[in-house]
Short mmCIF file of C-alpha atoms in Angstrom, two decimals:
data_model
loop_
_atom_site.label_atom_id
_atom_site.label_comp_id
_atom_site.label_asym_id
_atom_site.label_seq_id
_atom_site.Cartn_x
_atom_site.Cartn_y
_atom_site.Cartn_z
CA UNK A 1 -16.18 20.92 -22.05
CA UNK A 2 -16.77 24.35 -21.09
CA UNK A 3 -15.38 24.81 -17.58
CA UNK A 4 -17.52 25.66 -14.54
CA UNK A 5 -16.91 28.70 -12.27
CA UNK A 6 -17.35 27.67 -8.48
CA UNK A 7 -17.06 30.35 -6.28
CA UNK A 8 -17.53 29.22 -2.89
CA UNK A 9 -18.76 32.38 -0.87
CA UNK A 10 -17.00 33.12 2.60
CA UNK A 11 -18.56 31.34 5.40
CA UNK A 12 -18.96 32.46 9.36
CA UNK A 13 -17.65 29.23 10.65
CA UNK A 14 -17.72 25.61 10.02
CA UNK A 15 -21.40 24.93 10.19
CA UNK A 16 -21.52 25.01 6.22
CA UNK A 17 -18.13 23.05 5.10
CA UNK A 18 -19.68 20.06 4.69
CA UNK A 19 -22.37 21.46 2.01
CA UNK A 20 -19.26 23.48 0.53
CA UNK A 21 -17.19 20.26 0.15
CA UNK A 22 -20.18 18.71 -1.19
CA UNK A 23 -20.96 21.19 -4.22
CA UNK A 24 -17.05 21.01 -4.68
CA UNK A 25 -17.14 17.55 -5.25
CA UNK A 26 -20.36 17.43 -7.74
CA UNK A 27 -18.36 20.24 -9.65
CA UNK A 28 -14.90 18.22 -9.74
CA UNK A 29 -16.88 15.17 -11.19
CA UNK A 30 -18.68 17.33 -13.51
CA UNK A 31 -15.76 19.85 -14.38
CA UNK A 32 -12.64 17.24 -14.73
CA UNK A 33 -11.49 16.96 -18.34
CA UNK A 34 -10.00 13.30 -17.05
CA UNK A 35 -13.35 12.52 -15.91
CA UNK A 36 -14.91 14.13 -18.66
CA UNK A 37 -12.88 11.58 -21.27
CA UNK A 38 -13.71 8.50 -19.46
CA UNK A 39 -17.20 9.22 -20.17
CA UNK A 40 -17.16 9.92 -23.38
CA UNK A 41 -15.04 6.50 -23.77
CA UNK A 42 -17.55 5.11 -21.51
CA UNK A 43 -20.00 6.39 -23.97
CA UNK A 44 -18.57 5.02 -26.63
CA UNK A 45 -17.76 1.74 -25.51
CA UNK A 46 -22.05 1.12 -25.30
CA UNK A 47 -22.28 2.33 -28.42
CA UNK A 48 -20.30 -0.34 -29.73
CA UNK A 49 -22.13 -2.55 -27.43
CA UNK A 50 -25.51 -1.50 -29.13
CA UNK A 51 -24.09 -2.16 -32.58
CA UNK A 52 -23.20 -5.60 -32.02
CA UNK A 53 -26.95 -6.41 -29.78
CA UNK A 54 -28.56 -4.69 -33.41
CA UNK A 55 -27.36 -7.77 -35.15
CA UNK A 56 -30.51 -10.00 -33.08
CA UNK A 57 -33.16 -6.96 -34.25
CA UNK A 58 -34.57 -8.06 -37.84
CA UNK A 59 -31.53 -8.11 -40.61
CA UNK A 60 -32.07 -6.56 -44.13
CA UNK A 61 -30.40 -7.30 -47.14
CA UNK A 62 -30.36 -6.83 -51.00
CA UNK A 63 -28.32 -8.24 -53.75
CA UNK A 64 -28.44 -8.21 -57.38
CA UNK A 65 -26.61 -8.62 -60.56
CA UNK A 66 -26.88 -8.05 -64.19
CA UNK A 67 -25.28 -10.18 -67.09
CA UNK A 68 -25.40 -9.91 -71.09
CA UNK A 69 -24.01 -12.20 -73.55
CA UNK A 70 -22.77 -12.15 -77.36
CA UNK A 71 -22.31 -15.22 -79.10
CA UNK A 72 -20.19 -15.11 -82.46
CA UNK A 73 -23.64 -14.62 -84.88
CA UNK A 74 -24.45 -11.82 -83.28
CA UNK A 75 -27.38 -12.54 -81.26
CA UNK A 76 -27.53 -11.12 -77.72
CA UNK A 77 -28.84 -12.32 -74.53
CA UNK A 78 -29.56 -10.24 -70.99
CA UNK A 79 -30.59 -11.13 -67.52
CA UNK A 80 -31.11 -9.07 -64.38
CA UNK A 81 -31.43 -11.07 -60.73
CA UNK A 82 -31.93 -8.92 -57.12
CA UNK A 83 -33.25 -10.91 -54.01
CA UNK A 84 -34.26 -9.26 -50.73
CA UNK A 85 -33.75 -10.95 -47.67
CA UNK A 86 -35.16 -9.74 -44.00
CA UNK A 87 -34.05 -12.68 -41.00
CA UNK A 88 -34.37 -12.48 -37.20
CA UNK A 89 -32.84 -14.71 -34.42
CA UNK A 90 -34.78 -16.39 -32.24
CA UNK A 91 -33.62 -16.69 -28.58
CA UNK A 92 -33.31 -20.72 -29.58
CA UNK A 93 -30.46 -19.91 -31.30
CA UNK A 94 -32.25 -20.24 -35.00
CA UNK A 95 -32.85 -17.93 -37.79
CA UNK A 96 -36.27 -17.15 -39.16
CA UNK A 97 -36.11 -15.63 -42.50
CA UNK A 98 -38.17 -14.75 -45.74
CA UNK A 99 -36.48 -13.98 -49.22
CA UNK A 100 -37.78 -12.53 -52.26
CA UNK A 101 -36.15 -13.31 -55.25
CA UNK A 102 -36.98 -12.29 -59.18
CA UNK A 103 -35.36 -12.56 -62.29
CA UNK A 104 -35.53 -10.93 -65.81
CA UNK A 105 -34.31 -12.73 -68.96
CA UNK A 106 -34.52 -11.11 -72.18
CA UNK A 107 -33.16 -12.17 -75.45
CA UNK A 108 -32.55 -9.78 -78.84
CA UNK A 109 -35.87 -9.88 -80.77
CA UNK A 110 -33.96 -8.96 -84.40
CA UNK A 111 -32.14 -12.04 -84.34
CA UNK A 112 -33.03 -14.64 -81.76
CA UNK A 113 -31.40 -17.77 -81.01
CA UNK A 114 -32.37 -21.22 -83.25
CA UNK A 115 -34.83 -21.91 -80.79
CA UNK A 116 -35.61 -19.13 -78.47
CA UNK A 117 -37.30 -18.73 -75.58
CA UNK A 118 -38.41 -15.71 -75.78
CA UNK A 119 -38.29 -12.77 -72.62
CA UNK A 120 -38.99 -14.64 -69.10
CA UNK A 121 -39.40 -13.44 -66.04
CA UNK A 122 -39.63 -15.03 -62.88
CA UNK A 123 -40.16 -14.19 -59.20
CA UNK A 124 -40.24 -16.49 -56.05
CA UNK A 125 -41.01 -16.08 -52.10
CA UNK A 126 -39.24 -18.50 -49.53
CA UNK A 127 -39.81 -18.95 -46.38
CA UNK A 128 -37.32 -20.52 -43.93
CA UNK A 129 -36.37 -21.37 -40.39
CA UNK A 130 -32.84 -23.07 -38.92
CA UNK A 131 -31.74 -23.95 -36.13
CA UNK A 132 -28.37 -25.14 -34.87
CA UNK A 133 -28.35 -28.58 -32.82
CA UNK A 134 -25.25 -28.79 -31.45
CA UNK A 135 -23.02 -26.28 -30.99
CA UNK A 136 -25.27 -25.69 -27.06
CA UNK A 137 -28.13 -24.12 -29.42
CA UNK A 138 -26.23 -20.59 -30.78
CA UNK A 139 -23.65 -20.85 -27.72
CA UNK A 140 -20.73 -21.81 -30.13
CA UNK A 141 -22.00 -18.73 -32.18
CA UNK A 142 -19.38 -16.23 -32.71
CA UNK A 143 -22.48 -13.59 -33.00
CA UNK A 144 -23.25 -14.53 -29.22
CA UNK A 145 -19.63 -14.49 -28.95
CA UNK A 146 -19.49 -11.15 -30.34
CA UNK A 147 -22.34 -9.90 -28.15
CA UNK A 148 -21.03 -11.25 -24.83
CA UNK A 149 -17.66 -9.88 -25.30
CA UNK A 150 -18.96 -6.56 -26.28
CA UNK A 151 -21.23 -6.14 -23.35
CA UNK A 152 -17.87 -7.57 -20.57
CA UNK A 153 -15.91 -4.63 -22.70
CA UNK A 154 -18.66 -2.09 -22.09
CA UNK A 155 -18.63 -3.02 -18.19
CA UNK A 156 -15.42 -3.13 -18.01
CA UNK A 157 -14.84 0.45 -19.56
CA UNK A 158 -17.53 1.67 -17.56
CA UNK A 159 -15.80 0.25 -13.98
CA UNK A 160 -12.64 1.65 -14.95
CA UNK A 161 -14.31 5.22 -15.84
CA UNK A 162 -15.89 4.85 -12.32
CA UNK A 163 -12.60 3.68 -10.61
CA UNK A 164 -10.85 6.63 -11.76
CA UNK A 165 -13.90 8.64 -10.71
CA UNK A 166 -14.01 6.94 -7.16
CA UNK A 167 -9.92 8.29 -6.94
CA UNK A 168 -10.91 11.80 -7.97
CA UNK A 169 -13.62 12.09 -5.30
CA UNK A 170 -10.77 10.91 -2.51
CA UNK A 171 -8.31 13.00 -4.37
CA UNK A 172 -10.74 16.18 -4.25
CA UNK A 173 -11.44 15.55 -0.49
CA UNK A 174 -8.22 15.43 0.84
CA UNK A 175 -6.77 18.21 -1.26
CA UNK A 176 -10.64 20.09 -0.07
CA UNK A 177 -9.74 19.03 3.74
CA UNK A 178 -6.10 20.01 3.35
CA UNK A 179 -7.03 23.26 2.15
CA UNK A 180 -9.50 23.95 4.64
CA UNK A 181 -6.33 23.40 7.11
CA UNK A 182 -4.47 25.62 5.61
CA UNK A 183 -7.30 28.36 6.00
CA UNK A 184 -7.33 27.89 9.34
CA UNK A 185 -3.70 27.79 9.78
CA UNK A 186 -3.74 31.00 8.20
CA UNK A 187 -6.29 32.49 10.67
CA UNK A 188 -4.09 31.37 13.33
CA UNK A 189 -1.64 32.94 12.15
CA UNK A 190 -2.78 36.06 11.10
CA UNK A 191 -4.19 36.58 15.20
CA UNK A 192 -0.53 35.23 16.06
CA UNK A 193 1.04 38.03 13.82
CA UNK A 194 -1.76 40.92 15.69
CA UNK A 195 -0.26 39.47 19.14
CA UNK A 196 3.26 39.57 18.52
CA UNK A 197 2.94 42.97 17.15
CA UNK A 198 0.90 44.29 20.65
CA UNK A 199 3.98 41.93 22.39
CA UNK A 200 6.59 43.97 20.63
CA UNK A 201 4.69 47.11 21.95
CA UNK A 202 4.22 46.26 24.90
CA UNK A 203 7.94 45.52 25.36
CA UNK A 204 8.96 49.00 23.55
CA UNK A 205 6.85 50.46 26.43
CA UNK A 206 8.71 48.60 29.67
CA UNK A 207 12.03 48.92 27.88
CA UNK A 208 11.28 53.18 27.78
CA UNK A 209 10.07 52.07 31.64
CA UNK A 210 12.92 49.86 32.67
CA UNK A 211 10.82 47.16 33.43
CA UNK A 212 12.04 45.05 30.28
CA UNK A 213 15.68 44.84 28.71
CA UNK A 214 16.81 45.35 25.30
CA UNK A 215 16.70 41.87 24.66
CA UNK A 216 13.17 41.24 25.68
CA UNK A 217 12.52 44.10 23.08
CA UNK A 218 14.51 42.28 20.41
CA UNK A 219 13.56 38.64 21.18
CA UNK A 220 9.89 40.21 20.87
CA UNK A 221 10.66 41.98 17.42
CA UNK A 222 12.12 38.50 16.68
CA UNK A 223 8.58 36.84 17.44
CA UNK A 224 6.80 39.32 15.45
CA UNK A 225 9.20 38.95 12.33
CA UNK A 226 8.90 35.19 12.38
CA UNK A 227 5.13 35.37 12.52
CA UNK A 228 5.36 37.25 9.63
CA UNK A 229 7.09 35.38 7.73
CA UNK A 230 5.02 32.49 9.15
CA UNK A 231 2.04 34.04 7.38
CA UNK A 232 3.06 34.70 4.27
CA UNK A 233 4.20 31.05 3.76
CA UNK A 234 1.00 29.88 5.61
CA UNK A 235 -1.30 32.28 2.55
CA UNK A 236 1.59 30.59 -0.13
CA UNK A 237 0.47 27.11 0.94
CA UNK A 238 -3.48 28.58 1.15
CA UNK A 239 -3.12 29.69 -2.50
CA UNK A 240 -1.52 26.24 -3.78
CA UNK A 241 -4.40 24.29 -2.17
CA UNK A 242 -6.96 26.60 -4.07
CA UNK A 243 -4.67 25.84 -7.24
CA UNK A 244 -4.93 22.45 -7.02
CA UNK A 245 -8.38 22.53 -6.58
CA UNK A 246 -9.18 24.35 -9.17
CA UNK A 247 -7.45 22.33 -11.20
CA UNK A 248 -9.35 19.12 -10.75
CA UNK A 249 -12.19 20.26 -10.69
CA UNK A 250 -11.30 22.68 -13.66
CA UNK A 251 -13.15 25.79 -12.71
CA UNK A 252 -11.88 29.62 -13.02
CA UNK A 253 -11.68 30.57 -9.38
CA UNK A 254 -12.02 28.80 -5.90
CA UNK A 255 -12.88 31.24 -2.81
CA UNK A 256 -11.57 30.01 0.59
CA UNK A 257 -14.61 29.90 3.46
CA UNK A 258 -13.87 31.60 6.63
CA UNK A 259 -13.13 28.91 9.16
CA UNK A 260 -12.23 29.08 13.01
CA UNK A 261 -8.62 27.95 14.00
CA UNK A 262 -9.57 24.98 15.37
CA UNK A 263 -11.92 22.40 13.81
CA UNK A 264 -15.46 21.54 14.95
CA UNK A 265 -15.98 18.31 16.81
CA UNK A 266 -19.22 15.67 16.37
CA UNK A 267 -19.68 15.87 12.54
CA UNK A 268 -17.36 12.55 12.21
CA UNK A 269 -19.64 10.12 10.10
CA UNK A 270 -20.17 6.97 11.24
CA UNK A 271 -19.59 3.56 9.48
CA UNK A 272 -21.60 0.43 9.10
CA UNK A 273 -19.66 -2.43 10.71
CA UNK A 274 -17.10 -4.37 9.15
CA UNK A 275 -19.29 -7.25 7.74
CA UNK A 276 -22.12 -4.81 5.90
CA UNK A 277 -19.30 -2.90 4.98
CA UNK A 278 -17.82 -5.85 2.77
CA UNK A 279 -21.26 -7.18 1.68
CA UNK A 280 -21.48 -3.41 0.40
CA UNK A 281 -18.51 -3.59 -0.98
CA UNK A 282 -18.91 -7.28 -3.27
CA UNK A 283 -21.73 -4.79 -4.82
CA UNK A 284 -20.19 -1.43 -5.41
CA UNK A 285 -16.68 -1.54 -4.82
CA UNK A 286 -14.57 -1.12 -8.68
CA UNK A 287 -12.12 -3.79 -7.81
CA UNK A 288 -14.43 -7.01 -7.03
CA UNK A 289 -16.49 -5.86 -9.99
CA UNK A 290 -13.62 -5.69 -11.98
CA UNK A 291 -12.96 -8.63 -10.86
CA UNK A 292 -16.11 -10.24 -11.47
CA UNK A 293 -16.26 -8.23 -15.21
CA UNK A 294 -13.47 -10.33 -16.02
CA UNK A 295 -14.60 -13.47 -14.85
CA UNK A 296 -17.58 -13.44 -16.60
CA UNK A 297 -15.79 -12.48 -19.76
CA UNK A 298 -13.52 -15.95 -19.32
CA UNK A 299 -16.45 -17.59 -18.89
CA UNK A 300 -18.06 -16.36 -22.49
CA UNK A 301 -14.42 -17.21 -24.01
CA UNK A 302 -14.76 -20.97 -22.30
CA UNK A 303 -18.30 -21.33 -23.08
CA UNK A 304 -17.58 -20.39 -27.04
CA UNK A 305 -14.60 -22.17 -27.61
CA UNK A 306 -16.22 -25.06 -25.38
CA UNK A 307 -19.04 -25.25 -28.18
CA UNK A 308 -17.56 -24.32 -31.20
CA UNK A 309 -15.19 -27.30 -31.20
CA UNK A 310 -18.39 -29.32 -31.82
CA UNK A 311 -19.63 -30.21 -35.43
CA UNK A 312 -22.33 -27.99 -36.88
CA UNK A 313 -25.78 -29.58 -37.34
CA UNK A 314 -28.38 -27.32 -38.59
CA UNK A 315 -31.68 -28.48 -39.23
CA UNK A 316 -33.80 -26.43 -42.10
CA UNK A 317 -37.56 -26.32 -43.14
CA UNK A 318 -38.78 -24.27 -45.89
CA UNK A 319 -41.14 -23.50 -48.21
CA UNK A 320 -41.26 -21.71 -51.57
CA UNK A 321 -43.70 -20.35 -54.50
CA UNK A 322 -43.51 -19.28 -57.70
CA UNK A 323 -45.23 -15.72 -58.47
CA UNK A 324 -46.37 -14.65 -61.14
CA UNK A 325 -47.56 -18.20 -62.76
CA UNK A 326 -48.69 -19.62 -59.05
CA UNK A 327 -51.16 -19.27 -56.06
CA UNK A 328 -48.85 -17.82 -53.34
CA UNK A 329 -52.36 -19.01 -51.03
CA UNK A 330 -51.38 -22.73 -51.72
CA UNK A 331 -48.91 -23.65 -54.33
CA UNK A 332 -46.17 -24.27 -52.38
CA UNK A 333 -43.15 -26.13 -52.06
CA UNK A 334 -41.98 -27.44 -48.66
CA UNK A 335 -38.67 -28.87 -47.78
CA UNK A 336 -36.57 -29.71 -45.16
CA UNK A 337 -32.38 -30.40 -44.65
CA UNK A 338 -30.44 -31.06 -42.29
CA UNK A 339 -26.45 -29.76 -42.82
CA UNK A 340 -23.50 -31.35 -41.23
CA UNK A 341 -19.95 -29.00 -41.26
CA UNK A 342 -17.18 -29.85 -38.51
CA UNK A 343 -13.80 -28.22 -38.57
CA UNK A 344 -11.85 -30.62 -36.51
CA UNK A 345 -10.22 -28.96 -33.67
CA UNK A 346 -6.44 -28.26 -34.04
CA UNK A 347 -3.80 -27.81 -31.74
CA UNK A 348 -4.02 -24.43 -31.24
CA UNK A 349 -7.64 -24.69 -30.59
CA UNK A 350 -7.50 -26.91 -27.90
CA UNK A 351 -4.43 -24.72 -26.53
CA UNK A 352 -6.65 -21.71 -26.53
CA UNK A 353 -9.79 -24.05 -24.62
CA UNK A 354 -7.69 -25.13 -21.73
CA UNK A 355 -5.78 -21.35 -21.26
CA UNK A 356 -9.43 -19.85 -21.44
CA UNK A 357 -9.92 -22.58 -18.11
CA UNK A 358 -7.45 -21.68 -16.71
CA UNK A 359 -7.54 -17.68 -16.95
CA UNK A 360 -11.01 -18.36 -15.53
CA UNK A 361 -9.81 -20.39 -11.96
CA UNK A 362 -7.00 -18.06 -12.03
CA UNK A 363 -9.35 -15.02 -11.96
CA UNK A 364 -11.83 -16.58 -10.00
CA UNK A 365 -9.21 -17.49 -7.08
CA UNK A 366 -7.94 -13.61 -7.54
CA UNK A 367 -11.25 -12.55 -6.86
CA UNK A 368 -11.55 -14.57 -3.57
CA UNK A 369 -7.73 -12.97 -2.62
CA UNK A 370 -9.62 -9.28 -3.56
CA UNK A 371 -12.10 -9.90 -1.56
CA UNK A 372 -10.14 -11.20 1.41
CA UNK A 373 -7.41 -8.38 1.20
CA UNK A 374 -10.61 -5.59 1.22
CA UNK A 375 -11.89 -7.05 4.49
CA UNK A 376 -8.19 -6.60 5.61
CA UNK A 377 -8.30 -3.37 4.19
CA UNK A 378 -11.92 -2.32 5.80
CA UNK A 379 -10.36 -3.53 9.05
CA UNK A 380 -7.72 -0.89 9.14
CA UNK A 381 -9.21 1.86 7.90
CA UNK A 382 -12.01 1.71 10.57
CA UNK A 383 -9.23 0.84 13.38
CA UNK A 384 -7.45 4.00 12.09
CA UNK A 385 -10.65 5.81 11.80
CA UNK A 386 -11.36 5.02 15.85
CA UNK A 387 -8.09 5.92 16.42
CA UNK A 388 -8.28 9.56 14.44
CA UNK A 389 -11.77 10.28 15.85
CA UNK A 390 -9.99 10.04 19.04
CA UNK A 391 -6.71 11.87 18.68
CA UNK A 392 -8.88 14.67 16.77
CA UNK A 393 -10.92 15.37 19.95
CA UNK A 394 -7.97 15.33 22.34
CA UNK A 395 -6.02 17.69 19.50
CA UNK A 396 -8.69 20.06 20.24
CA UNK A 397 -9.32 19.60 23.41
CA UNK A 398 -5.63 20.18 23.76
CA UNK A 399 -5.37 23.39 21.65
CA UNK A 400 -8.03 24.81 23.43
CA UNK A 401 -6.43 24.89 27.09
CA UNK A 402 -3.34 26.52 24.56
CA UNK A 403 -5.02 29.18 23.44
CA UNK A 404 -6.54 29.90 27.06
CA UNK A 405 -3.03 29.26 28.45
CA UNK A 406 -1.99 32.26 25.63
CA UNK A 407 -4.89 34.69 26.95
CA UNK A 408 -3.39 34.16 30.25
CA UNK A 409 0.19 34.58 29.42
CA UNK A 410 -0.20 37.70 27.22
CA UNK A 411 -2.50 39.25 29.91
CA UNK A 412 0.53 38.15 32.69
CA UNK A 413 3.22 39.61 30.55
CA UNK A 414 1.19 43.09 30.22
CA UNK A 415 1.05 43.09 34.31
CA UNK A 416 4.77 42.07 34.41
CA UNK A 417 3.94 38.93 35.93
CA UNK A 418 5.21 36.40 33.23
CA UNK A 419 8.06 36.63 31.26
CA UNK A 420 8.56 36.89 27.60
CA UNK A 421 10.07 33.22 27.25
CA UNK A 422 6.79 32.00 29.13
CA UNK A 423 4.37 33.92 27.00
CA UNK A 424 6.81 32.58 23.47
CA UNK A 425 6.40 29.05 24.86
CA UNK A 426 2.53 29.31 24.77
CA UNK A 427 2.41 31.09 21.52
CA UNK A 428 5.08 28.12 20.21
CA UNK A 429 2.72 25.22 21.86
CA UNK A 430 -0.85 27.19 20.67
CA UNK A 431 0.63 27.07 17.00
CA UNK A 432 1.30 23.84 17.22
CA UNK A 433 -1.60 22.77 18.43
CA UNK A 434 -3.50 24.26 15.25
CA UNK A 435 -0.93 22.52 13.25
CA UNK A 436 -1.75 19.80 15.09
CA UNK A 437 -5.77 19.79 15.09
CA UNK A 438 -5.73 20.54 11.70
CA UNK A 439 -3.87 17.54 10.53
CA UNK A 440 -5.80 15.51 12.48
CA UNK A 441 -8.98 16.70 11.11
CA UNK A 442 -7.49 16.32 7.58
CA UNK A 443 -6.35 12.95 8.59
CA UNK A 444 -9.79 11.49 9.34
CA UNK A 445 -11.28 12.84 6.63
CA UNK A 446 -8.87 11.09 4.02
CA UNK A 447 -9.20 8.02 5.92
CA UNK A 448 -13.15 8.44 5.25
CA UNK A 449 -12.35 8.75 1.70
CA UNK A 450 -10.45 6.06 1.47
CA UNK A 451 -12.95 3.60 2.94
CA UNK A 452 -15.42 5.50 0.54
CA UNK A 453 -13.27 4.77 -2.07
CA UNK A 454 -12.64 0.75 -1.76
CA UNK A 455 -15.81 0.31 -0.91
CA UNK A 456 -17.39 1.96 -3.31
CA UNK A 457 -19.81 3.30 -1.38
CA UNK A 458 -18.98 7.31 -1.83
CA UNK A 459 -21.69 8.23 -4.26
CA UNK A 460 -24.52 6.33 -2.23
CA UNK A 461 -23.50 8.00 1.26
CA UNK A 462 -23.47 11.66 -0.98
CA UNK A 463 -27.18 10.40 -1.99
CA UNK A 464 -26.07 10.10 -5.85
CA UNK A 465 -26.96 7.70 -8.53
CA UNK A 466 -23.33 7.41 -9.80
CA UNK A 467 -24.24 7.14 -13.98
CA UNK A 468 -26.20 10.57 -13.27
CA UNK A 469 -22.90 12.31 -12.22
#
């Protein structure tokens, strides 16, 4: 897979995060060699699906053999037989089919038997149709058998390919939402490093004036040596999200959007409620279809070995003409048969019946505790999603009388009026709450994700037809 390049330009604000985090996401499903291999197995999985449904499209075959013979005076004897077959099933269970058969004799003209034939050849047409009785009309069949099996393994590769894709998206959202934290942690802190350094100047300035102490000049180079060291772990941490990013989604480079230090409120997205979220989820979420994917492959296993314990009777008309030597319009031959085969069940037969029953109440009443468990698990993530909403907004509301209290404080320490241990305080509590905010923010998003993600529902809400992506 060749990989993509995604180079999300720099942004003037938030307005356009959600659009970035969108295109990130199409180009982590596209772009992830993880992703990329559960298709192809997906792929291949319905290939062998399609192999197995061929065997109900019309059925070709062609035999044929030759012999010769040498008796001990010499004389010599040859035949040649090929037949051509072409059958189809019949939703009834049957098999309607039509055989041409011809044969060549020949026999050594120098010295021919006592009393010889002489060269024959022959050719016939049958025409036939059977169908099974018992056995639930083909449902013993291990072709159905075959078929049913093949398509449960096809869904059931396909579920798992989207499982794993469901986990990527969350995966490639939180690592997105963490990283856009950690951009505007950096921004904080690179205005935080520009204040301490006017701080420390400002102190240089009332030390040479005698309105600050040594110590207020120290404590303030202090300040402005921690907030640089602050920054250069906060652009480490920046670079390892856009690292891991790039490495799910497998693309060459991943720009970093300009972001204010402190999130935007009123974008949150809104959920159904709890009951349409679970009726949502019986459709789309990979667990209860799983689930269900393995129920309904039990129920093929109990349904075949239900049948196929019962004797075989398969009832058989046909007809048959000779050509050359006959009127293929009305010389025919018409029979009919009826054949009787029964393997009586053995021990280990039955054995494998009633464990086929009983995988299928065990995964039926596993199903039921899946279901139950995601309404538990709906419940929680949309009490924790109220509760995140809320803490998010008073976060920000919270950082924002910070950063106001910082103006103030750096403005009061210029006029003398507040002291350097007030004006560190409010740089201290600001920082924190961008730490703070940020987390939050990062906090409901994954939460979103996660409901996204049991539910199923992620590709709908980002208006995609999952097999397209």
């Amino acid at each position: 897979m060749i990989a993509l390049s995604l180079i999300l330009s720099f942004a003037a604000g938030p307005a356009n995060i959600d659009s970035l985090e969108r295109a990130y996401l199409e180009t982590a499903l596209r772009g992830n060699l993880s992703h990329s291999a559960d298709s192809l197995d997906v792929a291949s999985a319905r290939i062998t699906e399609g192999g197995v449904r061929g065997q109900f499209g019309p059925q070709a075959k062609l035999t044929g053999s030759l012999g010769g013979t040498n008796d001990l005076d010499g004389r010599t004897t040859g035949s040649a037989t090929a037949t051509g077959t072409v059958s189809q099933w019949v939703p009834t269970g049957g098999t309607l089919a039509a055989a041409l058969s011809g044969t060549m004799y020949r026999v050594d003209p120098i010295n021919p038997a006592p009393q010889p034939s002489g060269d024959k050849d022959t050719a016939n047409l049958t025409l036939s149709f059977r169908q099974p009785f018992l056995q639930g009309f083909g449902n013993g069949s291990p072709l159905l058998y075959q078929t049913r099996t093949a398509k449960v393994a096809s869904r059931t590769k396909f579920l798992a390919a989207r499982g794993q894709g469901l986990s990527l998206m969350q995966q490639a959202r939180v690592a997105f939402w963490n990283l856009i934290g950690a951009a505007a942690t950096v921004q904080a802190q690179t205005q935080d490093s520009a204040r301490t350094a006017r701080v420390l100047a400002t102190s240089r300035i009332q030390y040479k004036s005698g309105s600050a102490s040594a110590l207020d000049t120290l404590t303030a180079r202090a300040n402005h040596g921690k907030a640089l060291v602050a920054l250069l772990q906060g652009r480490n941490t920046l670079r390892e999200g856009r690292r891991n990013l790039s490495v799910l989604a497998n693309v060459d480079s991943m720009a970093v959007p300009l972001v204010d230090s402190l999130p935007e409120l009123g974008d949150e997205q809104a959920f159904p409620p709890v009951q349409a979220l679970v009726d949502s989820a019986i459709l789309h979420a990979t667990d209860l279809a799983q689930a269900q994917a393995k129920i309904e492959g039990l129920q093929a296993d109990v349904s075949y070995r239900r049948y196929s314990r019962l004797p075989k009777l398969d009832g058989t008309i046909y007809g048959s003409t000779s050509i050359p030597g006959g009127n293929p319009a009305k010389d025919w031959m018409v029979g009919a048969r009826v054949d009787l085969d029964w393997d009586l069940p053995n021990g280990v037969e039955r054995a494998k019946y009633r464990t086929a029953l009983l995988d299928l109440r065990s995964a039926e009443i596993r199903r039921k505790a899946a279901t139950a468990e995601l309404r538990h698990q709906i419940d929680r993530i949309l009490d924790a999603h109220a509760s995140a909403v809320r803490q998010l907004a008073l976060t920000v509301d919270l950082a924002f009388l910070q950063r106001a209290r910082l103006a103030a404080s750096e403005v009061g320490y210029g006029a003398g009026s507040v002291s350097l241990m007030d004006l560190q305080s409010a740089q201290t509590d600001w920082m924190n709450g961008v730490t703070a905010s940020g987390q939050a923010k990062a906090q409901l998003k994954s939460l979103e994700a996660e409901l996204e993600t049991r539910t199923g529902i992620g590709p709908a809400r980002q208006g995609w037809i999952w097999e397209e992506r």
